[in-house]
mmCIF file of C-alpha atoms (C1' of nucleotides) in Angstrom:
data_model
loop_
_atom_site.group_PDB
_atom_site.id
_atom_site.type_symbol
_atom_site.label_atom_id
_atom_site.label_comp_id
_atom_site.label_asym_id
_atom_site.label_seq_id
_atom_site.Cartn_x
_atom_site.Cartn_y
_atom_site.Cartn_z
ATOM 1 C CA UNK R 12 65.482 98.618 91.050
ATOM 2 C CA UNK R 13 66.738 95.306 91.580
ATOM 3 C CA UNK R 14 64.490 92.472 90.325
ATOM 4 C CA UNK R 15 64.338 88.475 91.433
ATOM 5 C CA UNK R 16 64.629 86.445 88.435
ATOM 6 C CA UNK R 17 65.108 82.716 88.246
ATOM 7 C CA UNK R 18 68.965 83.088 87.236
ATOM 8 C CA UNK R 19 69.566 85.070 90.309
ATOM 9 C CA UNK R 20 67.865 82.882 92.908
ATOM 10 C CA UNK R 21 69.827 80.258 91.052
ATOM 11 C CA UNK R 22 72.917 81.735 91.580
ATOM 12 C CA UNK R 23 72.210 83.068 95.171
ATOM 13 C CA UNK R 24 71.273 79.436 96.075
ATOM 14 C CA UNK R 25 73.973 78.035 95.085
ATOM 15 C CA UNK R 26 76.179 79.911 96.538
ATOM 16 C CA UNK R 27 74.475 79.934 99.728
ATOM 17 C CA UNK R 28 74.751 76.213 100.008
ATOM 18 C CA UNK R 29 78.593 76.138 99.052
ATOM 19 C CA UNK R 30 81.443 76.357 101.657
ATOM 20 C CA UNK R 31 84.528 77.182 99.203
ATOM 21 C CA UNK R 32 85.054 79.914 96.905
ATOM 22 C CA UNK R 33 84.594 79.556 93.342
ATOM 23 C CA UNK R 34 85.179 81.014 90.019
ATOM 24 C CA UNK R 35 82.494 82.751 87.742
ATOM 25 C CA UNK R 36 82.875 79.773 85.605
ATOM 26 C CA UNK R 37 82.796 77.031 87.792
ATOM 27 C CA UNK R 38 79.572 78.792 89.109
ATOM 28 C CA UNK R 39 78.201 77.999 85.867
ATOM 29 C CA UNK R 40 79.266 75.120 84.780
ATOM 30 C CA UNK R 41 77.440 73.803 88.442
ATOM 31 C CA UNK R 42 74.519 75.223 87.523
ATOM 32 C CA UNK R 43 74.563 73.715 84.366
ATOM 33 C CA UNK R 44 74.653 70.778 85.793
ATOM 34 C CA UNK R 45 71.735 71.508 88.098
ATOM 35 C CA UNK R 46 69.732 71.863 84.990
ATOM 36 C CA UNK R 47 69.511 75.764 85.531
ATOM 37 C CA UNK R 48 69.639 77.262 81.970
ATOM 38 C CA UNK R 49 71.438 80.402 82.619
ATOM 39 C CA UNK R 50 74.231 82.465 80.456
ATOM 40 C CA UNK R 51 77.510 82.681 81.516
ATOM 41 C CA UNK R 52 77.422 86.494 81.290
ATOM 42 C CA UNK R 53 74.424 86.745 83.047
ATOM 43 C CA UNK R 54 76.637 84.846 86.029
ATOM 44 C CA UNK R 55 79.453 87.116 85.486
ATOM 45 C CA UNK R 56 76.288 90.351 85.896
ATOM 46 C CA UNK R 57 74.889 88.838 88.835
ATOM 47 C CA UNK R 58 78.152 87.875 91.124
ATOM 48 C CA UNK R 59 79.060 91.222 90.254
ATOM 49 C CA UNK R 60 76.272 93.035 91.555
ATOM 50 C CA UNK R 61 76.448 90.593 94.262
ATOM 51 C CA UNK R 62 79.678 91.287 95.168
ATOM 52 C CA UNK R 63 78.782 95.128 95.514
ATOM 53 C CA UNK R 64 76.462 94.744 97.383
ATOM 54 C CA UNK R 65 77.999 92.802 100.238
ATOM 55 C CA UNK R 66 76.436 89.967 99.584
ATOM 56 C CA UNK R 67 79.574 88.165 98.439
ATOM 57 C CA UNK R 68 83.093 87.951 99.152
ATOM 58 C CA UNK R 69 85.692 88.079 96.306
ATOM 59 C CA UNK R 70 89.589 87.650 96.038
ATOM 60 C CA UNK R 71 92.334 86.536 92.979
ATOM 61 C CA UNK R 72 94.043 83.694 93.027
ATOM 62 C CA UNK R 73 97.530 82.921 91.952
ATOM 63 C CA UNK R 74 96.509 83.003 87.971
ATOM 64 C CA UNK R 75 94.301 85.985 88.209
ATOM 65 C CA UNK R 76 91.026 84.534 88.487
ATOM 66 C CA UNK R 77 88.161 86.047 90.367
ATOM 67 C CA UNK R 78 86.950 83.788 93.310
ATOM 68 C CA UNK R 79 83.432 84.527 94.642
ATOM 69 C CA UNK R 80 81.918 83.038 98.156
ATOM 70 C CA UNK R 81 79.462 83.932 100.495
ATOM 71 C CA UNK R 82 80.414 84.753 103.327
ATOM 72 C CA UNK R 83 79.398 83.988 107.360
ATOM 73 C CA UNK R 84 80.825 87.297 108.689
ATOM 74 C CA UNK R 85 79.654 90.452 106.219
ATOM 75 C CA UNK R 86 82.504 92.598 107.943
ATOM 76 C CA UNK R 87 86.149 92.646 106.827
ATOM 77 C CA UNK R 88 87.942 89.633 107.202
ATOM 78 C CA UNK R 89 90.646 87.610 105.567
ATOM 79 C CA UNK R 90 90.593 83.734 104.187
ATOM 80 C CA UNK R 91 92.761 80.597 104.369
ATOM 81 C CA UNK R 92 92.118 79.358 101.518
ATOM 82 C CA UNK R 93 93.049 75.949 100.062
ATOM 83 C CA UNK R 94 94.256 76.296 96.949
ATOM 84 C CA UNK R 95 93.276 72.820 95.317
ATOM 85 C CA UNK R 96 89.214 72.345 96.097
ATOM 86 C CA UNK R 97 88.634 75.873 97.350
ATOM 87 C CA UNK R 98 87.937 75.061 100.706
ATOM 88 C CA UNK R 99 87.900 78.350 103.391
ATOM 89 C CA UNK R 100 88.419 79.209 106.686
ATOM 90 C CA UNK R 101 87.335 82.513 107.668
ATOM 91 C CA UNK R 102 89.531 84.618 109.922
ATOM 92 C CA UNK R 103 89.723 87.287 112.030
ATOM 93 C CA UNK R 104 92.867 89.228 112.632
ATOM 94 C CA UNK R 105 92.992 92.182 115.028
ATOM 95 C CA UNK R 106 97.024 92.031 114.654
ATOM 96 C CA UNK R 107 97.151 92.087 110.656
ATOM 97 C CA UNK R 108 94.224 95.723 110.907
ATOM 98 C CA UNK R 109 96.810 97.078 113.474
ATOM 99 C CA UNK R 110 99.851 96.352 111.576
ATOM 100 C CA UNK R 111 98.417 97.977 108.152
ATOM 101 C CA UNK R 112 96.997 101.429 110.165
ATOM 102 C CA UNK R 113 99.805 101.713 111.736
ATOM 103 C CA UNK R 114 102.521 101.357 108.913
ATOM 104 C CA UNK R 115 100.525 103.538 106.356
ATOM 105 C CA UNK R 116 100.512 106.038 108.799
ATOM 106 C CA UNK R 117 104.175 105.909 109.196
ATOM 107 C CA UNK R 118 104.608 106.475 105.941
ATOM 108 C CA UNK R 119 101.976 109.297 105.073
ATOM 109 C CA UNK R 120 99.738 107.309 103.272
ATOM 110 C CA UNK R 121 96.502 108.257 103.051
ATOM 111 C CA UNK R 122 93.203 106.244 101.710
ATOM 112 C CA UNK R 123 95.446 102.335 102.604
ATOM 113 C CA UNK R 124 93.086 99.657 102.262
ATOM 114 C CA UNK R 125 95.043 95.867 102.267
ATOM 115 C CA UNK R 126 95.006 92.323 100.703
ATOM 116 C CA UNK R 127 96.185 89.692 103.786
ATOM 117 C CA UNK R 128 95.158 86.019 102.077
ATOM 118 C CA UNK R 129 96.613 82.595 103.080
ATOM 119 C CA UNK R 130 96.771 80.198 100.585
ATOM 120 C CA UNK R 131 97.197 76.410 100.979
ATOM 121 C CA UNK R 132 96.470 72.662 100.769
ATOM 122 C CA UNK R 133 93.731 71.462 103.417
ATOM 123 C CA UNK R 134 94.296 68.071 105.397
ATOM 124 C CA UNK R 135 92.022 66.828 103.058
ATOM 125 C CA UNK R 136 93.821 67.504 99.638
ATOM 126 C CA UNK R 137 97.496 67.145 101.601
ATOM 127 C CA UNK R 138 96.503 63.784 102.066
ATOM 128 C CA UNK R 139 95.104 62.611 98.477
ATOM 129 C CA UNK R 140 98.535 64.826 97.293
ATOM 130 C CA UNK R 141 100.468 62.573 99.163
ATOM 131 C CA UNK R 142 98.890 59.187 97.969
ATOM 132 C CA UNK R 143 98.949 60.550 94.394
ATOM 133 C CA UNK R 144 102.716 61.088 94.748
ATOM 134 C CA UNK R 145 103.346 57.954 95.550
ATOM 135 C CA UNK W 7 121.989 78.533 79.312
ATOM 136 C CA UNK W 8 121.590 82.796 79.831
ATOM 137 C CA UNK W 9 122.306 85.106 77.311
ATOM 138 C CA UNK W 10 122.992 89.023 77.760
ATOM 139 C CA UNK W 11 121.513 90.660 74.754
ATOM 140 C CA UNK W 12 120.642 94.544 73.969
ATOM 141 C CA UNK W 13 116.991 94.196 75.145
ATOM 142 C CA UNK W 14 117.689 92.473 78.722
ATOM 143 C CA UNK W 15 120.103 94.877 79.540
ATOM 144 C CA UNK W 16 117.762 97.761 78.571
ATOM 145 C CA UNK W 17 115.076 96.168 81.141
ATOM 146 C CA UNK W 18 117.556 95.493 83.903
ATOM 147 C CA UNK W 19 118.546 98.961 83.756
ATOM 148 C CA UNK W 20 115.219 100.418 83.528
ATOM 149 C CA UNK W 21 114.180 98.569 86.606
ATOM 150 C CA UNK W 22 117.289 99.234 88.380
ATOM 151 C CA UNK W 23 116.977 103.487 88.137
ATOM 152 C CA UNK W 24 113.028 102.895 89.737
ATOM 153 C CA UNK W 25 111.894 102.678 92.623
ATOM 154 C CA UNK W 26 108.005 101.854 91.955
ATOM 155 C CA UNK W 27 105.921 99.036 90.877
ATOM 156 C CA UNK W 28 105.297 99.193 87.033
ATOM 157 C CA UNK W 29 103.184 96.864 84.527
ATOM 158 C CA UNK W 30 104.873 94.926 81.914
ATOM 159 C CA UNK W 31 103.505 97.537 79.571
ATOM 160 C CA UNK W 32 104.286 100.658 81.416
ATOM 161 C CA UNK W 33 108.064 99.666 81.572
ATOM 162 C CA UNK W 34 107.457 98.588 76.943
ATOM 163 C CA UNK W 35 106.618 102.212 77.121
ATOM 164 C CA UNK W 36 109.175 103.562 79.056
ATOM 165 C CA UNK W 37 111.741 101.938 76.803
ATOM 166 C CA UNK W 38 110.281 102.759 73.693
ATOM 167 C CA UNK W 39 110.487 106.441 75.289
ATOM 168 C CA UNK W 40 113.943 105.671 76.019
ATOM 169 C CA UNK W 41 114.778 104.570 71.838
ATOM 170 C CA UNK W 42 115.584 101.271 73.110
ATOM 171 C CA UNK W 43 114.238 99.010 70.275
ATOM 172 C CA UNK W 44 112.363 96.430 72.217
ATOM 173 C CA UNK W 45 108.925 94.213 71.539
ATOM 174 C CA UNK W 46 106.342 93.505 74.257
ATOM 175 C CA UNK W 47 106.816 89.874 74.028
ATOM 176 C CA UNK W 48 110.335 90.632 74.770
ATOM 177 C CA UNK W 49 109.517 92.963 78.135
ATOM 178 C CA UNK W 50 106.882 90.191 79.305
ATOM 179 C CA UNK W 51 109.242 87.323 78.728
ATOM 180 C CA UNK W 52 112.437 88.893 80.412
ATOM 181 C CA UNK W 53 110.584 90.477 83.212
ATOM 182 C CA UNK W 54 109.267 86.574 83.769
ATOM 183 C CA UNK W 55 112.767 85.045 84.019
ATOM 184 C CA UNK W 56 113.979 87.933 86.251
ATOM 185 C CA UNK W 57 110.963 87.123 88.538
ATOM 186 C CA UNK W 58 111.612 83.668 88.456
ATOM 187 C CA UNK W 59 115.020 84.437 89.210
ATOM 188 C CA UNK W 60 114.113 86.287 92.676
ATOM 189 C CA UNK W 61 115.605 89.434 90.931
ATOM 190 C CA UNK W 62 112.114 90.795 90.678
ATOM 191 C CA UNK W 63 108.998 90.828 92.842
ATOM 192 C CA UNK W 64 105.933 90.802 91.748
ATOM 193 C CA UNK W 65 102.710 91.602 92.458
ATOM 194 C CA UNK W 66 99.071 92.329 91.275
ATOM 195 C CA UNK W 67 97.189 95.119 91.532
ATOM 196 C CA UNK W 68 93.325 95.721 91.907
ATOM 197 C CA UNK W 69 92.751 94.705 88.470
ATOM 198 C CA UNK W 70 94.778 91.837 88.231
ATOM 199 C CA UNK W 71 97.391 93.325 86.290
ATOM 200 C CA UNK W 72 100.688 92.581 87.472
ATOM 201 C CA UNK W 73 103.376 94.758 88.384
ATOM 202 C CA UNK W 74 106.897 94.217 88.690
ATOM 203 C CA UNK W 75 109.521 95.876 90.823
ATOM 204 C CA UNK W 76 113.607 95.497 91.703
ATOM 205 C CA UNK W 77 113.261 95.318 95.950
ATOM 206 C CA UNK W 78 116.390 95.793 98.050
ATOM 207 C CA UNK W 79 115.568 93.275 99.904
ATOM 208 C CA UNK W 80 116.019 89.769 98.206
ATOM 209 C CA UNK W 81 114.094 87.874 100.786
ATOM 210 C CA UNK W 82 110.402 87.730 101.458
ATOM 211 C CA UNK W 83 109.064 90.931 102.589
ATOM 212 C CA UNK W 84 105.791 92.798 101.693
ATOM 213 C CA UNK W 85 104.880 96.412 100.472
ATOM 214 C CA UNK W 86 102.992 99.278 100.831
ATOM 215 C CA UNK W 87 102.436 101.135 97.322
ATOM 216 C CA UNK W 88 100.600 103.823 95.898
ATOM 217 C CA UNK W 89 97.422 102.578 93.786
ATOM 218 C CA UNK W 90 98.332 105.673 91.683
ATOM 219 C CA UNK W 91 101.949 106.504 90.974
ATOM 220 C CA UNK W 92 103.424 102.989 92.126
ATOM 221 C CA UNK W 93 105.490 104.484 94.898
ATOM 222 C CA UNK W 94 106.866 101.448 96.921
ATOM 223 C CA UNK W 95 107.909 101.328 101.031
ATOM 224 C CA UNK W 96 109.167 97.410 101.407
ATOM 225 C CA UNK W 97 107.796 96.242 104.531
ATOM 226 C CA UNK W 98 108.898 93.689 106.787
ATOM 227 C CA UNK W 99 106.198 91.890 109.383
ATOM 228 C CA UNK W 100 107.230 89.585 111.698
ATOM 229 C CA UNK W 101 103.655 89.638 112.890
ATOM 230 C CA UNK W 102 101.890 89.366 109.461
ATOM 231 C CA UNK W 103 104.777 86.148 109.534
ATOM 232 C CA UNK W 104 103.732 84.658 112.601
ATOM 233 C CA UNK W 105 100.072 84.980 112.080
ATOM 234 C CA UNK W 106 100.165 83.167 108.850
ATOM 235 C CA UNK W 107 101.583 80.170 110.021
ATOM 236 C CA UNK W 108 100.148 79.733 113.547
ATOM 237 C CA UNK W 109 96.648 80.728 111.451
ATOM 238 C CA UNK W 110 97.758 77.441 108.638
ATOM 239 C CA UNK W 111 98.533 75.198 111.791
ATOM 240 C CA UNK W 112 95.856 75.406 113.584
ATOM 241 C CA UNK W 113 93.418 74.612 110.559
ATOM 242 C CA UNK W 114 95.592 71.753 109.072
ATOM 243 C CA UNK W 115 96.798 73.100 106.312
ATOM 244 C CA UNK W 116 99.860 72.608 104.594
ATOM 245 C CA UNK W 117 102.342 74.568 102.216
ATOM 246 C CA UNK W 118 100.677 77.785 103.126
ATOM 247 C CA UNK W 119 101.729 80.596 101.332
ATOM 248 C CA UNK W 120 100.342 84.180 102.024
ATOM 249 C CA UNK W 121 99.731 87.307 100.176
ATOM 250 C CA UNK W 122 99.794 90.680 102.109
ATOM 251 C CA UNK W 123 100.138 93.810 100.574
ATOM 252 C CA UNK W 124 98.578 97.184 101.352
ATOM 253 C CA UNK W 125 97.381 99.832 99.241
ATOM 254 C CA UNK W 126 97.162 103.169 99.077
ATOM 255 C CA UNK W 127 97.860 107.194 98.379
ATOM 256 C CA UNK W 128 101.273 108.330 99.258
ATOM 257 C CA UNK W 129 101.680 111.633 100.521
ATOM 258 C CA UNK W 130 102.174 113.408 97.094
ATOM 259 C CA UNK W 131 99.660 111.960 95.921
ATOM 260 C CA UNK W 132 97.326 112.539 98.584
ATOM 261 C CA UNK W 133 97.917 116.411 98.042
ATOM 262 C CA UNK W 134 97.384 116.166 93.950
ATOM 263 C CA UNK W 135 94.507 114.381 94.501
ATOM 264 C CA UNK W 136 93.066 116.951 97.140
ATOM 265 C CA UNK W 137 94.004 119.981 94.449
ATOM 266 C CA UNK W 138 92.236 118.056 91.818
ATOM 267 C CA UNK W 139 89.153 118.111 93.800
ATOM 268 C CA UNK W 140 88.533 121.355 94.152
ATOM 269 C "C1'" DC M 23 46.098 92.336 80.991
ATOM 270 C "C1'" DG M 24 49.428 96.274 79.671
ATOM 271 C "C1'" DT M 25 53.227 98.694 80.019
ATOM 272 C "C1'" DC M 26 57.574 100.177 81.634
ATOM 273 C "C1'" DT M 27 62.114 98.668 82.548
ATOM 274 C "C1'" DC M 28 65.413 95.840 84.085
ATOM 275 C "C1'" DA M 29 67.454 91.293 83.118
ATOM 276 C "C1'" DT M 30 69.014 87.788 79.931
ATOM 277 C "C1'" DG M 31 71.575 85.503 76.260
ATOM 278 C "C1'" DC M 32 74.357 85.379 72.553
ATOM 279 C "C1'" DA M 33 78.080 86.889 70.133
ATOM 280 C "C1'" DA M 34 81.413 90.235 69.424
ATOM 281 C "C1'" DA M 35 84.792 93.083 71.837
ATOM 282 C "C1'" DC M 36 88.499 93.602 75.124
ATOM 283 C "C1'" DG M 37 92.909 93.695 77.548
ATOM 284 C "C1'" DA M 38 96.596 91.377 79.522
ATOM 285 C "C1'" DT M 39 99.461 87.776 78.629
ATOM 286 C "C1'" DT M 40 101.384 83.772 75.999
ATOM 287 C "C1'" DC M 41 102.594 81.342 72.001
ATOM 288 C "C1'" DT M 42 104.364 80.556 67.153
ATOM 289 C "C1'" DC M 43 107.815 80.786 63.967
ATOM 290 C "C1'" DA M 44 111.123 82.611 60.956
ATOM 291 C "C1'" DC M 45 115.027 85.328 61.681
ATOM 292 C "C1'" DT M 46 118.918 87.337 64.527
ATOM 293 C "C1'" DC M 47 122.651 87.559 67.638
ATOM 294 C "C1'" DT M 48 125.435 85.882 71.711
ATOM 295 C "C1'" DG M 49 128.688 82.841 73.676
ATOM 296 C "C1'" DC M 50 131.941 79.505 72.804
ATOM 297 C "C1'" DC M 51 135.254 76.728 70.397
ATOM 298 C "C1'" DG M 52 138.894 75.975 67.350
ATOM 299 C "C1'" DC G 11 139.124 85.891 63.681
ATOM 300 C "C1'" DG G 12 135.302 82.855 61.622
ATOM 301 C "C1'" DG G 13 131.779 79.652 62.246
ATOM 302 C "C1'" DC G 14 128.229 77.228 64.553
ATOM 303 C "C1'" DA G 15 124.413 75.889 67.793
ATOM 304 C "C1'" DG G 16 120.966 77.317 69.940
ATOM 305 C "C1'" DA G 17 119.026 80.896 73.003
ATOM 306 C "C1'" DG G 18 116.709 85.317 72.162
ATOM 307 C "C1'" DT G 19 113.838 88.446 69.469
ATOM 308 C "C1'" DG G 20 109.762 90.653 67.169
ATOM 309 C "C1'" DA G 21 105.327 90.828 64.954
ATOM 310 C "C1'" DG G 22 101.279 88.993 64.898
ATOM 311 C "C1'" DA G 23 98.084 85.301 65.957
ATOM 312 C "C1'" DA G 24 96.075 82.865 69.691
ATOM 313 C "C1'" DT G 25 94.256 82.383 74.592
ATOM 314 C "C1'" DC G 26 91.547 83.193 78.360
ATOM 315 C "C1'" DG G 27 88.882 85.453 81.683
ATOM 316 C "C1'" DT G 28 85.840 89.008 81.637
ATOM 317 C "C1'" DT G 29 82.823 92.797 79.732
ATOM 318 C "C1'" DT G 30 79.721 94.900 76.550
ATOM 319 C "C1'" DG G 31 76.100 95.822 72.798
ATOM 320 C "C1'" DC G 32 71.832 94.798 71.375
ATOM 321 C "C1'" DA G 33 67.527 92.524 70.380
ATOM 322 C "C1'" DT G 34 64.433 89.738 73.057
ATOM 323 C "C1'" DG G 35 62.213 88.140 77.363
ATOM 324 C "C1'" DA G 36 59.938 88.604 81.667
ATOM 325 C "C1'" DG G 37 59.308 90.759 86.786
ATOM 326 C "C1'" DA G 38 56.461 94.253 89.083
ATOM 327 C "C1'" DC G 39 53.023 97.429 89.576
ATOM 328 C "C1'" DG G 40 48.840 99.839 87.870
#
DNA sequence: CGTCTCATGCAAACGATTCTCACTCTGCCG
DNA sequence: CGGCAGAGTGAGAATCGTTTGCATGAGACG
């Protein structure tokens, strides 16, 4: 049975009002900063379950670090994501499902499931990259 | 400067008579199979200059581990590989290509990199796995 | 309220990868 | 050929994100 405790509707809150993805431990340093006492594990238990159950979207980024996010569209989608603040674009893409089918078929594969993620810098962060360079 | 010692050679040819995606510490075991006398550190830090190199691609697999492979093709290209033996087909996608930048455009982004990669059983696996589950 | 469990928190455990450092060998020059 | 400088190596310690074990705490339902 699944139970609501303080340290989930913490997490599930903040989650629900954030737009980008985030890491376990940014998670918790936020709500740290909130004033939520919660354990870092017990973030790491509840994005998990989370995560299985739909409720939240996860992907790797370059270093190997699991990003979590809540999602608009529960389906199968992919992300833009910009790789600086964490900032997301949801996206549909009808051509990227037909390529994969097709190709694992092709090939005999059986059981092909794919990764399709864009990652990049955001008008946003392009521009404070650009002043910084200067 | 690049120095050809025992230990790189052992790697390059390792990687050069397969055709699938292997960790860092499959291809330490493979070697050690082999006699060759060789440390992990060793494996991790030449297979890291060969990547950086473009002699190598790499890429992670469900659990973050990465995996490291000697393509035919030099240029950017994506895969489809068996999550269980590391069987490789190198893919090219014009569409997968086109998508990600008209997709980073539109949004504003910049520098957009993408990730696209599909997993799953190749045929002989497919057939071990179905004799297994009887 | 009481009890039955699931959830939490801390600390220890983990697994992949990286770093440290003393020692070894390659590549180059005379 | 012999010697030297510095890149390369190996073994283990260190990192870092993540997971787990275990004693304690607290939802939910009677």
């Amino acid at each position: 049975m699944q139970r609501m405790t303080r340290q989930r509707a913490a997490v599930s809150d903040l989650l629900a009002g954030t737009d980008d993805f985030r890491s376990a431990q940014q998670l918790h340093e936020m709500l740290k900063d909130r004033g939520e006492g919660i354990g870092l594990a017990t973030v790491y238990r509840t994005v998990q379950v989370m995560a299985d159950n739909g409720d939240l979207d996860v992907l790797r980024n370059a270093d190997g670090e699991s990003l979590y996010r809540q999602c608009a569209s529960r389906g199968h989608h992919h992300h833009l994501v910009c790789r600086r603040c964490g900032a997301t674009v949801e996206l549909d893409a009808a051509s990227v499902e037909k390529w994969a089918a097709t190709v694992g078929a092709q090939h005999g594969f059986t059981a092909v499931e794919h990764t399709a993620e864009l990652f990049g810098l955001c008008a946003e962060c392009t521009a404070r990259q650009q002043s910084e360079d200067s």
